[in-house]
Amino acid sequence: MFLLTTTEPSAAVDSWLKDNKELENFVADNIWFEPMMNVIAKELLKKSNLGLKARVVLGAFLSIGDMITDIFVIRDYMNNVAFRCLRCGSRAVLPLATVPEIGQVSTRK
């Protein structure tokens, strides 16, 4: 499972070996085993997009959630006279932050 959430095959193999203590003696006796598993993990990462997709989807949901909370905060600022300076600042910062992000995403291949 760790292989799906990491971009480093050796970290995934190390985690797998730590989770399976019964392999300790085997790995110690067969020095070829861990490098072989690293090669296999590297090939799996090259061929599989599942981990990448999981990280992208999680990042997208976190970004959307952040934007939703920003909208609620800005709405509260708009409804409260005491927050007039914050309201103006939020109105200026939100487009300044969003427009470059949209431009960067739209130019990716």
mmCIF file of C-alpha atoms in Angstrom:
data_model
loop_
_atom_site.group_PDB
_atom_site.id
_atom_site.type_symbol
_atom_site.label_atom_id
_atom_site.label_comp_id
_atom_site.label_asym_id
_atom_site.label_seq_id
_atom_site.Cartn_x
_atom_site.Cartn_y
_atom_site.Cartn_z
ATOM 1 C CA MET A 1 0.000 0.000 0.000
ATOM 2 C CA PHE A 2 2.900 2.347 0.760
ATOM 3 C CA LEU A 3 4.002 1.990 -2.865
ATOM 4 C CA LEU A 4 0.811 3.779 -3.934
ATOM 5 C CA THR A 5 1.448 6.803 -1.748
ATOM 6 C CA THR A 6 5.168 7.356 -2.258
ATOM 7 C CA THR A 7 7.313 8.380 -5.186
ATOM 8 C CA GLU A 8 10.422 6.641 -3.859
ATOM 9 C CA PRO A 9 10.527 2.869 -4.495
ATOM 10 C CA SER A 10 13.247 2.189 -1.918
ATOM 11 C CA ALA A 11 11.112 3.809 0.818
ATOM 12 C CA ALA A 12 8.203 1.566 -0.146
ATOM 13 C CA VAL A 13 10.391 -1.554 -0.067
ATOM 14 C CA ASP A 14 11.885 -0.551 3.307
ATOM 15 C CA SER A 15 8.400 -0.041 4.725
ATOM 16 C CA TRP A 16 7.264 -3.401 3.341
ATOM 17 C CA LEU A 17 10.247 -5.181 4.851
ATOM 18 C CA LYS A 18 9.692 -3.525 8.239
ATOM 19 C CA ASP A 19 6.031 -4.568 8.178
ATOM 20 C CA ASN A 20 7.012 -8.187 7.419
ATOM 21 C CA LYS A 21 9.476 -9.133 10.152
ATOM 22 C CA GLU A 22 9.516 -12.761 8.986
ATOM 23 C CA LEU A 23 11.575 -11.661 5.967
ATOM 24 C CA GLU A 24 14.474 -10.318 8.089
ATOM 25 C CA ASN A 25 16.481 -13.577 8.069
ATOM 26 C CA PHE A 26 15.758 -14.173 4.394
ATOM 27 C CA VAL A 27 16.910 -10.672 3.420
ATOM 28 C CA ALA A 28 20.019 -10.986 5.600
ATOM 29 C CA ASP A 29 20.945 -14.339 3.984
ATOM 30 C CA ASN A 30 20.111 -13.263 0.419
ATOM 31 C CA ILE A 31 21.666 -9.883 -0.282
ATOM 32 C CA TRP A 32 20.211 -9.863 -3.800
ATOM 33 C CA PHE A 33 16.594 -9.836 -2.582
ATOM 34 C CA GLU A 34 16.213 -6.196 -1.492
ATOM 35 C CA PRO A 35 17.831 -4.698 -4.636
ATOM 36 C CA MET A 36 15.617 -6.968 -6.745
ATOM 37 C CA MET A 37 12.518 -5.751 -4.901
ATOM 38 C CA ASN A 38 13.660 -2.140 -5.449
ATOM 39 C CA VAL A 39 13.866 -2.775 -9.204
ATOM 40 C CA ILE A 40 10.400 -4.372 -9.186
ATOM 41 C CA ALA A 41 8.967 -1.452 -7.168
ATOM 42 C CA LYS A 42 10.553 1.053 -9.554
ATOM 43 C CA GLU A 43 8.984 -0.698 -12.549
ATOM 44 C CA LEU A 44 5.597 -0.807 -10.815
ATOM 45 C CA LEU A 45 5.798 2.932 -10.138
ATOM 46 C CA LYS A 46 6.697 3.628 -13.767
ATOM 47 C CA LYS A 47 3.769 1.602 -15.110
ATOM 48 C CA SER A 48 1.125 2.528 -12.556
ATOM 49 C CA ASN A 49 -0.653 5.866 -12.337
ATOM 50 C CA LEU A 50 -2.791 4.877 -9.357
ATOM 51 C CA GLY A 51 -0.564 6.538 -6.740
ATOM 52 C CA LEU A 52 -0.248 9.665 -8.842
ATOM 53 C CA LYS A 53 -4.004 9.811 -9.335
ATOM 54 C CA ALA A 54 -4.601 9.360 -5.604
ATOM 55 C CA ARG A 55 -2.245 12.247 -4.761
ATOM 56 C CA VAL A 56 -3.785 14.497 -7.425
ATOM 57 C CA VAL A 57 -7.347 13.759 -6.292
ATOM 58 C CA LEU A 58 -6.457 14.361 -2.637
ATOM 59 C CA GLY A 59 -4.731 17.636 -3.543
ATOM 60 C CA ALA A 60 -7.707 18.747 -5.617
ATOM 61 C CA PHE A 61 -10.165 18.021 -2.796
ATOM 62 C CA LEU A 62 -7.987 19.869 -0.280
ATOM 63 C CA SER A 63 -7.697 22.855 -2.621
ATOM 64 C CA ILE A 64 -11.437 22.979 -3.266
ATOM 65 C CA GLY A 65 -12.135 22.655 0.453
ATOM 66 C CA ASP A 66 -9.768 25.519 1.159
ATOM 67 C CA MET A 67 -11.480 27.665 -1.459
ATOM 68 C CA ILE A 68 -14.908 26.908 0.030
ATOM 69 C CA THR A 69 -13.771 27.948 3.499
ATOM 70 C CA ASP A 70 -12.249 31.110 2.007
ATOM 71 C CA ILE A 71 -15.594 31.948 0.415
ATOM 72 C CA PHE A 72 -17.384 31.584 3.762
ATOM 73 C CA VAL A 73 -14.810 33.762 5.526
ATOM 74 C CA ILE A 74 -15.083 36.451 2.836
ATOM 75 C CA ARG A 75 -18.887 36.294 3.063
ATOM 76 C CA ASP A 76 -18.642 36.821 6.844
ATOM 77 C CA TYR A 77 -16.315 39.796 6.255
ATOM 78 C CA MET A 78 -18.805 41.298 3.794
ATOM 79 C CA ASN A 79 -21.634 41.031 6.313
ATOM 80 C CA ASN A 80 -19.690 42.649 9.148
ATOM 81 C CA VAL A 81 -18.888 46.360 9.058
ATOM 82 C CA ALA A 82 -16.003 45.958 11.531
ATOM 83 C CA PHE A 83 -14.097 43.848 9.007
ATOM 84 C CA ARG A 84 -14.125 46.446 6.193
ATOM 85 C CA CYS A 85 -10.298 46.443 5.749
ATOM 86 C CA LEU A 86 -10.149 42.664 5.765
ATOM 87 C CA ARG A 87 -12.983 42.544 3.261
ATOM 88 C CA CYS A 88 -11.135 44.797 0.821
ATOM 89 C CA GLY A 89 -7.903 42.867 1.288
ATOM 90 C CA SER A 90 -9.626 39.548 0.681
ATOM 91 C CA ARG A 91 -11.276 40.852 -2.464
ATOM 92 C CA ALA A 92 -7.873 41.914 -3.786
ATOM 93 C CA VAL A 93 -5.885 38.831 -2.783
ATOM 94 C CA LEU A 94 -8.273 36.129 -3.980
ATOM 95 C CA PRO A 95 -8.153 37.030 -7.696
ATOM 96 C CA LEU A 96 -4.429 37.782 -7.473
ATOM 97 C CA ALA A 97 -3.848 34.270 -6.166
ATOM 98 C CA THR A 98 -6.363 32.430 -8.350
ATOM 99 C CA VAL A 99 -5.596 33.919 -11.779
ATOM 100 C CA PRO A 100 -1.912 32.836 -11.867
ATOM 101 C CA GLU A 101 -2.879 29.341 -10.701
ATOM 102 C CA ILE A 102 -5.450 29.013 -13.471
ATOM 103 C CA GLY A 103 -2.908 30.297 -15.991
ATOM 104 C CA GLN A 104 -0.296 27.824 -14.812
ATOM 105 C CA VAL A 105 -2.695 24.873 -14.947
ATOM 106 C CA SER A 106 -4.073 25.833 -18.362
ATOM 107 C CA THR A 107 -0.579 25.971 -19.921
ATOM 108 C CA ARG A 108 0.401 22.470 -18.776
ATOM 109 C CA LYS A 109 0.464 19.723 -21.340
#
